Amino acid sequence: MIRQSQWSRDRQRLRSRDQAIYFWRYMKLMWEIGRREMLIAAFMILITGLAPILMTVFLRGLIDGAVGILKGDSNLTTATIWLVAFLAANLVQALSGIFVHRWLIPDIMEIFQAGVNERLMIKASRLPLEAFEQAEYYDLLHHAQFGVDRLWVPIQWMLRIPSDAITAIGLLIYLGSVNIWFPVILLIGITPSHVIGERIFERIRVLKSKHSPTLRYIDYLGKLMADRPAAAEVRLFGLGDFLLGRRKKLVAELRNDRLSLARERVRGAVARTFFEHFTYALVITWSVVLIVTGRLTLGLFAAFLTAAQQFMSSASMALGGYRSVTGSISYMKDVLD
């Protein structure tokens, strides 16, 4: 297997210990580079986070209003108001999504990528000359540049994580205001999925850190074999077969690690899907029990099913997004220090 350098192991421990700190440093850097865009983003986060909660509340009113009309306890005007409110919230959510993904994210990406690249060049220009003689420096630069090239990942998630968190917390409060057992069931159900996801993502971070020096070496061997400056020496000393064999061995080791990770991710995805569906089944079962005992209206039943599904989705996205952001930010640690 590919050996991991002491430098990579030290950086991995640092990321595991301080990822939350660098998450907030990243947020601060985004604010320093594009304050106007971040204020607009905060406003859009609030809208997209509240829209699913309002849609759940309006859905309850709509269905209870329709049932009330059939029973003669309500009128058409009330049901129409709930319908218009529900459709308006749905439209706002759709339009805000278009605005964020088609304009805001690309705009922030352009501004932030230019700012981070400038900061990276300033950092490199201030390093002592002896640093350029060390392989660890090029590993560090490779990590940082990889993070800059993947800026779209943290930027996209930075806008979605707070929005999903607002939705998940708001839905928990709404569900708990009617029956305390619903948020308890949902929180217990989401915990195993989070633990599994965290373990898999940690495995991904370890492999990416471990593979960085090897990827540089593979690229170096490829240049030796294909580029003009070294072609004469390689042919003169008959090094072609040796270099090719060495490169094939390293590629095979990388492939084995990646296939092992892929199998682990599949097993984790299956386990997470099982826990999420089991939790959703418990919510449905408990809702039916409350309906049978007369403690839940049909509108609340529909709202609870919608809220439970939306909570599982929003909580999973928020937690998974945080892991993805901290994983991407860790490559830019030295830019953020």
GROMACS .gro file of C-alpha atoms in nm:
model
  337
    1MET     CA    1   0.000   0.000   0.000
    2ILE     CA    2   0.100   0.362  -0.048
    3ARG     CA    3   0.290   0.503   0.245
    4GLN     CA    4   0.168   0.827   0.400
    5SER     CA    5   0.430   1.086   0.489
    6GLN     CA    6   0.466   1.225   0.840
    7TRP     CA    7   0.370   1.566   0.700
    8SER     CA    8   0.042   1.423   0.563
    9ARG     CA    9  -0.037   1.248   0.891
   10ASP     CA   10   0.025   1.566   1.089
   11ARG     CA   11  -0.200   1.766   0.859
   12GLN     CA   12  -0.472   1.502   0.882
   13ARG     CA   13  -0.473   1.521   1.262
   14LEU     CA   14  -0.485   1.898   1.239
   15ARG     CA   15  -0.785   1.890   1.007
   16SER     CA   16  -0.970   1.649   1.232
   17ARG     CA   17  -0.904   1.864   1.538
   18ASP     CA   18  -0.954   2.211   1.397
   19GLN     CA   19  -1.196   2.176   1.106
   20ALA     CA   20  -1.462   2.387   1.280
   21ILE     CA   21  -1.208   2.668   1.332
   22TYR     CA   22  -1.116   2.671   0.966
   23PHE     CA   23  -1.483   2.660   0.869
   24TRP     CA   24  -1.536   2.994   1.044
   25ARG     CA   25  -1.209   3.132   0.906
   26TYR     CA   26  -1.336   3.046   0.561
   27MET     CA   27  -1.662   3.230   0.635
   28LYS     CA   28  -1.460   3.531   0.752
   29LEU     CA   29  -1.249   3.522   0.435
   30MET     CA   30  -1.565   3.515   0.220
   31TRP     CA   31  -1.695   3.819   0.410
   32GLU     CA   32  -1.367   4.010   0.360
   33ILE     CA   33  -1.359   3.941  -0.015
   34GLY     CA   34  -1.725   3.996  -0.105
   35ARG     CA   35  -1.935   4.171   0.161
   36ARG     CA   36  -2.215   4.279  -0.071
   37GLU     CA   37  -2.257   3.928  -0.211
   38MET     CA   38  -2.252   3.776   0.138
   39LEU     CA   39  -2.530   4.010   0.257
   40ILE     CA   40  -2.742   3.912  -0.042
   41ALA     CA   41  -2.661   3.547   0.030
   42ALA     CA   42  -2.774   3.584   0.393
   43PHE     CA   43  -3.109   3.725   0.278
   44MET     CA   44  -3.158   3.441   0.027
   45ILE     CA   45  -3.059   3.182   0.289
   46LEU     CA   46  -3.333   3.310   0.517
   47ILE     CA   47  -3.595   3.294   0.240
   48THR     CA   48  -3.501   2.947   0.116
   49GLY     CA   49  -3.482   2.818   0.474
   50LEU     CA   50  -3.824   2.948   0.581
   51ALA     CA   51  -4.011   2.857   0.260
   52PRO     CA   52  -4.043   2.479   0.332
   53ILE     CA   53  -4.163   2.553   0.687
   54LEU     CA   54  -4.430   2.793   0.563
   55MET     CA   55  -4.536   2.545   0.294
   56THR     CA   56  -4.586   2.279   0.562
   57VAL     CA   57  -4.799   2.514   0.775
   58PHE     CA   58  -5.002   2.626   0.473
   59LEU     CA   59  -5.054   2.265   0.360
   60ARG     CA   60  -5.207   2.181   0.696
   61GLY     CA   61  -5.444   2.478   0.673
   62LEU     CA   62  -5.536   2.392   0.313
   63ILE     CA   63  -5.628   2.030   0.384
   64ASP     CA   64  -5.809   2.108   0.709
   65GLY     CA   65  -5.996   2.383   0.524
   66ALA     CA   66  -6.099   2.143   0.247
   67VAL     CA   67  -6.215   1.886   0.502
   68GLY     CA   68  -6.401   2.161   0.688
   69ILE     CA   69  -6.591   2.250   0.370
   70LEU     CA   70  -6.705   1.888   0.333
   71LYS     CA   71  -6.818   1.881   0.696
   72GLY     CA   72  -6.976   2.225   0.678
   73ASP     CA   73  -6.741   2.368   0.942
   74SER     CA   74  -6.549   2.598   0.705
   75ASN     CA   75  -6.603   2.806   0.392
   76LEU     CA   76  -6.447   2.826   0.048
   77THR     CA   77  -6.281   3.162   0.118
   78THR     CA   78  -6.068   3.023   0.399
   79ALA     CA   79  -5.955   2.725   0.192
   80THR     CA   80  -5.875   2.957  -0.100
   81ILE     CA   81  -5.657   3.177   0.120
   82TRP     CA   82  -5.460   2.873   0.236
   83LEU     CA   83  -5.425   2.754  -0.125
   84VAL     CA   84  -5.293   3.091  -0.245
   85ALA     CA   85  -5.049   3.107   0.048
   86PHE     CA   86  -4.922   2.755  -0.024
   87LEU     CA   87  -4.873   2.825  -0.396
   88ALA     CA   88  -4.703   3.158  -0.321
   89ALA     CA   89  -4.454   2.993  -0.082
   90ASN     CA   90  -4.385   2.723  -0.340
   91LEU     CA   91  -4.324   2.987  -0.609
   92VAL     CA   92  -4.091   3.188  -0.384
   93GLN     CA   93  -3.889   2.876  -0.308
   94ALA     CA   94  -3.854   2.792  -0.679
   95LEU     CA   95  -3.759   3.147  -0.781
   96SER     CA   96  -3.508   3.185  -0.498
   97GLY     CA   97  -3.342   2.859  -0.606
   98ILE     CA   98  -3.306   2.990  -0.962
   99PHE     CA   99  -3.168   3.321  -0.836
  100VAL     CA  100  -2.912   3.154  -0.610
  101HIS     CA  101  -2.784   2.889  -0.854
  102ARG     CA  102  -2.797   3.089  -1.177
  103TRP     CA  103  -2.663   3.423  -1.052
  104LEU     CA  104  -2.547   3.442  -0.691
  105ILE     CA  105  -2.321   3.133  -0.679
  106PRO     CA  106  -2.141   3.208  -1.011
  107ASP     CA  107  -2.092   3.571  -0.902
  108ILE     CA  108  -1.948   3.474  -0.564
  109MET     CA  109  -1.731   3.210  -0.733
  110GLU     CA  110  -1.566   3.462  -0.967
  111ILE     CA  111  -1.496   3.713  -0.690
  112PHE     CA  112  -1.383   3.463  -0.429
  113GLN     CA  113  -1.162   3.253  -0.656
  114ALA     CA  114  -0.972   3.561  -0.769
  115GLY     CA  115  -0.926   3.673  -0.408
  116VAL     CA  116  -0.808   3.334  -0.284
  117ASN     CA  117  -0.564   3.292  -0.575
  118GLU     CA  118  -0.417   3.634  -0.494
  119ARG     CA  119  -0.383   3.538  -0.128
  120LEU     CA  120  -0.216   3.208  -0.222
  121MET     CA  121   0.041   3.387  -0.441
  122ILE     CA  122   0.118   3.634  -0.162
  123LYS     CA  123   0.174   3.345   0.081
  124ALA     CA  124   0.407   3.169  -0.163
  125SER     CA  125   0.607   3.487  -0.232
  126ARG     CA  126   0.680   3.530   0.141
  127LEU     CA  127   0.820   3.180   0.194
  128PRO     CA  128   1.198   3.147   0.250
  129LEU     CA  129   1.396   3.020  -0.049
  130GLU     CA  130   1.495   2.698   0.128
  131ALA     CA  131   1.126   2.598   0.137
  132PHE     CA  132   1.137   2.548  -0.241
  133GLU     CA  133   1.397   2.273  -0.193
  134GLN     CA  134   1.161   2.062   0.020
  135ALA     CA  135   0.915   1.808  -0.121
  136GLU     CA  136   0.672   1.895   0.159
  137TYR     CA  137   0.634   2.244   0.015
  138TYR     CA  138   0.511   2.107  -0.317
  139ASP     CA  139   0.271   1.873  -0.136
  140LEU     CA  140   0.139   2.177   0.052
  141LEU     CA  141   0.107   2.378  -0.270
  142HIS     CA  142  -0.066   2.085  -0.441
  143HIS     CA  143  -0.318   2.066  -0.156
  144ALA     CA  144  -0.383   2.440  -0.161
  145GLN     CA  145  -0.423   2.457  -0.539
  146PHE     CA  146  -0.658   2.157  -0.530
  147GLY     CA  147  -0.870   2.345  -0.277
  148VAL     CA  148  -0.875   2.659  -0.493
  149ASP     CA  149  -0.977   2.456  -0.800
  150ARG     CA  150  -1.266   2.305  -0.599
  151LEU     CA  151  -1.392   2.633  -0.456
  152TRP     CA  152  -1.732   2.572  -0.611
  153VAL     CA  153  -1.788   2.294  -0.354
  154PRO     CA  154  -1.761   2.504  -0.034
  155ILE     CA  155  -1.923   2.809  -0.197
  156GLN     CA  156  -2.225   2.609  -0.307
  157TRP     CA  157  -2.258   2.439   0.031
  158MET     CA  158  -2.200   2.760   0.226
  159LEU     CA  159  -2.528   2.888   0.087
  160ARG     CA  160  -2.716   2.565   0.138
  161ILE     CA  161  -2.598   2.457   0.485
  162PRO     CA  162  -2.753   2.752   0.678
  163SER     CA  163  -3.070   2.729   0.471
  164ASP     CA  164  -3.111   2.356   0.539
  165ALA     CA  165  -3.028   2.412   0.907
  166ILE     CA  166  -3.302   2.677   0.935
  167THR     CA  167  -3.549   2.440   0.768
  168ALA     CA  168  -3.457   2.141   0.988
  169ILE     CA  169  -3.467   2.336   1.316
  170GLY     CA  170  -3.789   2.513   1.223
  171LEU     CA  171  -3.962   2.187   1.131
  172LEU     CA  172  -3.850   2.026   1.457
  173ILE     CA  173  -4.000   2.316   1.653
  174TYR     CA  174  -4.323   2.296   1.452
  175LEU     CA  175  -4.355   1.920   1.499
  176GLY     CA  176  -4.266   1.942   1.867
  177SER     CA  177  -4.533   2.208   1.927
  178VAL     CA  178  -4.798   1.946   1.841
  179ASN     CA  179  -4.639   1.626   1.972
  180ILE     CA  180  -4.298   1.599   2.139
  181TRP     CA  181  -4.239   1.244   2.017
  182PHE     CA  182  -4.204   1.343   1.650
  183PRO     CA  183  -3.881   1.544   1.689
  184VAL     CA  184  -3.745   1.279   1.927
  185ILE     CA  185  -3.800   1.005   1.668
  186LEU     CA  186  -3.647   1.215   1.392
  187LEU     CA  187  -3.338   1.311   1.592
  188ILE     CA  188  -3.275   0.951   1.696
  189GLY     CA  189  -3.322   0.836   1.337
  190ILE     CA  190  -3.081   1.088   1.185
  191THR     CA  191  -2.798   1.009   1.430
  192PRO     CA  192  -2.683   0.674   1.279
  193SER     CA  193  -2.682   0.826   0.930
  194HIS     CA  194  -2.463   1.111   1.050
  195VAL     CA  195  -2.217   0.876   1.224
  196ILE     CA  196  -2.187   0.656   0.913
  197GLY     CA  197  -2.144   0.958   0.686
  198GLU     CA  198  -1.877   1.108   0.911
  199ARG     CA  199  -1.678   0.784   0.915
  200ILE     CA  200  -1.685   0.751   0.536
  201PHE     CA  201  -1.593   1.113   0.478
  202GLU     CA  202  -1.302   1.083   0.720
  203ARG     CA  203  -1.182   0.788   0.516
  204ILE     CA  204  -1.204   1.001   0.200
  205ARG     CA  205  -1.001   1.281   0.361
  206VAL     CA  206  -0.732   1.036   0.472
  207LEU     CA  207  -0.697   0.887   0.124
  208LYS     CA  208  -0.681   1.225  -0.048
  209SER     CA  209  -0.408   1.336   0.189
  210LYS     CA  210  -0.216   1.011   0.151
  211HIS     CA  211  -0.240   1.009  -0.228
  212SER     CA  212  -0.115   1.364  -0.285
  213PRO     CA  213   0.262   1.283  -0.296
  214THR     CA  214   0.194   0.972  -0.506
  215LEU     CA  215  -0.010   1.165  -0.761
  216ARG     CA  216   0.275   1.414  -0.799
  217TYR     CA  217   0.519   1.124  -0.846
  218ILE     CA  218   0.298   0.962  -1.110
  219ASP     CA  219   0.277   1.293  -1.294
  220TYR     CA  220   0.655   1.328  -1.269
  221LEU     CA  221   0.712   0.979  -1.413
  222GLY     CA  222   0.475   1.056  -1.699
  223LYS     CA  223   0.669   1.370  -1.785
  224LEU     CA  224   0.998   1.181  -1.778
  225MET     CA  225   0.863   0.932  -2.028
  226ALA     CA  226   0.681   1.174  -2.260
  227ASP     CA  227   0.852   1.516  -2.242
  228ARG     CA  228   1.135   1.617  -2.473
  229PRO     CA  229   1.404   1.717  -2.214
  230ALA     CA  230   1.439   1.368  -2.062
  231ALA     CA  231   1.358   1.158  -2.371
  232ALA     CA  232   1.721   1.116  -2.482
  233GLU     CA  233   1.849   1.002  -2.141
  234VAL     CA  234   1.558   0.762  -2.089
  235ARG     CA  235   1.625   0.594  -2.425
  236LEU     CA  236   2.005   0.599  -2.385
  237PHE     CA  237   1.999   0.416  -2.051
  238GLY     CA  238   1.699   0.196  -2.132
  239LEU     CA  239   1.490   0.331  -1.846
  240GLY     CA  240   1.158   0.325  -2.031
  241ASP     CA  241   1.043  -0.016  -1.908
  242PHE     CA  242   1.152   0.057  -1.551
  243LEU     CA  243   0.969   0.392  -1.539
  244LEU     CA  244   0.657   0.243  -1.697
  245GLY     CA  245   0.658  -0.049  -1.451
  246ARG     CA  246   0.699   0.185  -1.157
  247ARG     CA  247   0.416   0.403  -1.279
  248LYS     CA  248   0.186   0.105  -1.334
  249LYS     CA  249   0.253  -0.018  -0.980
  250LEU     CA  250   0.166   0.318  -0.827
  251VAL     CA  251  -0.150   0.351  -1.039
  252ALA     CA  252  -0.257   0.001  -0.932
  253GLU     CA  253  -0.212   0.090  -0.565
  254LEU     CA  254  -0.420   0.404  -0.610
  255ARG     CA  255  -0.689   0.206  -0.791
  256ASN     CA  256  -0.706  -0.057  -0.515
  257ASP     CA  257  -0.748   0.212  -0.249
  258ARG     CA  258  -1.020   0.384  -0.450
  259LEU     CA  259  -1.210   0.062  -0.519
  260SER     CA  260  -1.197  -0.027  -0.150
  261LEU     CA  261  -1.335   0.317  -0.068
  262ALA     CA  262  -1.610   0.279  -0.328
  263ARG     CA  263  -1.725  -0.049  -0.171
  264GLU     CA  264  -1.726   0.112   0.174
  265ARG     CA  265  -1.932   0.404   0.043
  266VAL     CA  266  -2.191   0.168  -0.105
  267ARG     CA  267  -2.225  -0.019   0.224
  268GLY     CA  268  -2.259   0.309   0.409
  269ALA     CA  269  -2.521   0.440   0.165
  270VAL     CA  270  -2.729   0.123   0.207
  271ALA     CA  271  -2.713   0.147   0.587
  272ARG     CA  272  -2.803   0.519   0.586
  273THR     CA  273  -3.098   0.459   0.353
  274PHE     CA  274  -3.227   0.184   0.582
  275PHE     CA  275  -3.212   0.402   0.894
  276GLU     CA  276  -3.379   0.697   0.719
  277HIS     CA  277  -3.665   0.487   0.581
  278PHE     CA  278  -3.712   0.312   0.916
  279THR     CA  279  -3.740   0.650   1.085
  280TYR     CA  280  -3.992   0.769   0.829
  281ALA     CA  281  -4.195   0.451   0.884
  282LEU     CA  282  -4.203   0.520   1.260
  283VAL     CA  283  -4.333   0.872   1.195
  284ILE     CA  284  -4.610   0.737   0.972
  285THR     CA  285  -4.703   0.469   1.226
  286TRP     CA  286  -4.719   0.718   1.514
  287SER     CA  287  -4.923   0.959   1.300
  288VAL     CA  288  -5.178   0.686   1.220
  289VAL     CA  289  -5.205   0.604   1.592
  290LEU     CA  290  -5.278   0.971   1.671
  291ILE     CA  291  -5.539   0.991   1.394
  292VAL     CA  292  -5.716   0.677   1.518
  293THR     CA  293  -5.726   0.816   1.872
  294GLY     CA  294  -5.860   1.149   1.749
  295ARG     CA  295  -5.553   1.354   1.845
  296LEU     CA  296  -5.445   1.444   1.491
  297THR     CA  297  -5.639   1.607   1.209
  298LEU     CA  298  -5.602   1.505   0.847
  299GLY     CA  299  -5.427   1.834   0.772
  300LEU     CA  300  -5.175   1.776   1.050
  301PHE     CA  301  -5.120   1.423   0.925
  302ALA     CA  302  -5.029   1.548   0.577
  303ALA     CA  303  -4.815   1.827   0.725
  304PHE     CA  304  -4.632   1.584   0.951
  305LEU     CA  305  -4.550   1.345   0.669
  306THR     CA  306  -4.424   1.633   0.456
  307ALA     CA  307  -4.229   1.782   0.748
  308ALA     CA  308  -4.069   1.448   0.840
  309GLN     CA  309  -3.950   1.388   0.484
  310GLN     CA  310  -3.829   1.746   0.448
  311PHE     CA  311  -3.648   1.730   0.784
  312MET     CA  312  -3.462   1.412   0.690
  313SER     CA  313  -3.357   1.567   0.362
  314SER     CA  314  -3.256   1.905   0.508
  315ALA     CA  315  -3.071   1.758   0.808
  316SER     CA  316  -2.881   1.513   0.586
  317MET     CA  317  -2.790   1.791   0.344
  318ALA     CA  318  -2.675   2.024   0.622
  319LEU     CA  319  -2.460   1.761   0.793
  320GLY     CA  320  -2.323   1.620   0.467
  321GLY     CA  321  -2.258   1.969   0.337
  322TYR     CA  322  -2.062   2.059   0.650
  323ARG     CA  323  -1.843   1.752   0.602
  324SER     CA  324  -1.790   1.839   0.237
  325VAL     CA  325  -1.703   2.201   0.314
  326THR     CA  326  -1.457   2.118   0.592
  327GLY     CA  327  -1.298   1.856   0.367
  328SER     CA  328  -1.248   2.110   0.087
  329ILE     CA  329  -1.137   2.388   0.322
  330SER     CA  330  -0.873   2.164   0.477
  331TYR     CA  331  -0.680   2.179   0.149
  332MET     CA  332  -0.653   2.556   0.191
  333LYS     CA  333  -0.541   2.551   0.553
  334ASP     CA  334  -0.224   2.745   0.483
  335VAL     CA  335  -0.417   3.005   0.286
  336LEU     CA  336  -0.653   3.056   0.580
  337ASP     CA  337  -0.383   3.074   0.851
   0.00000   0.00000   0.00000
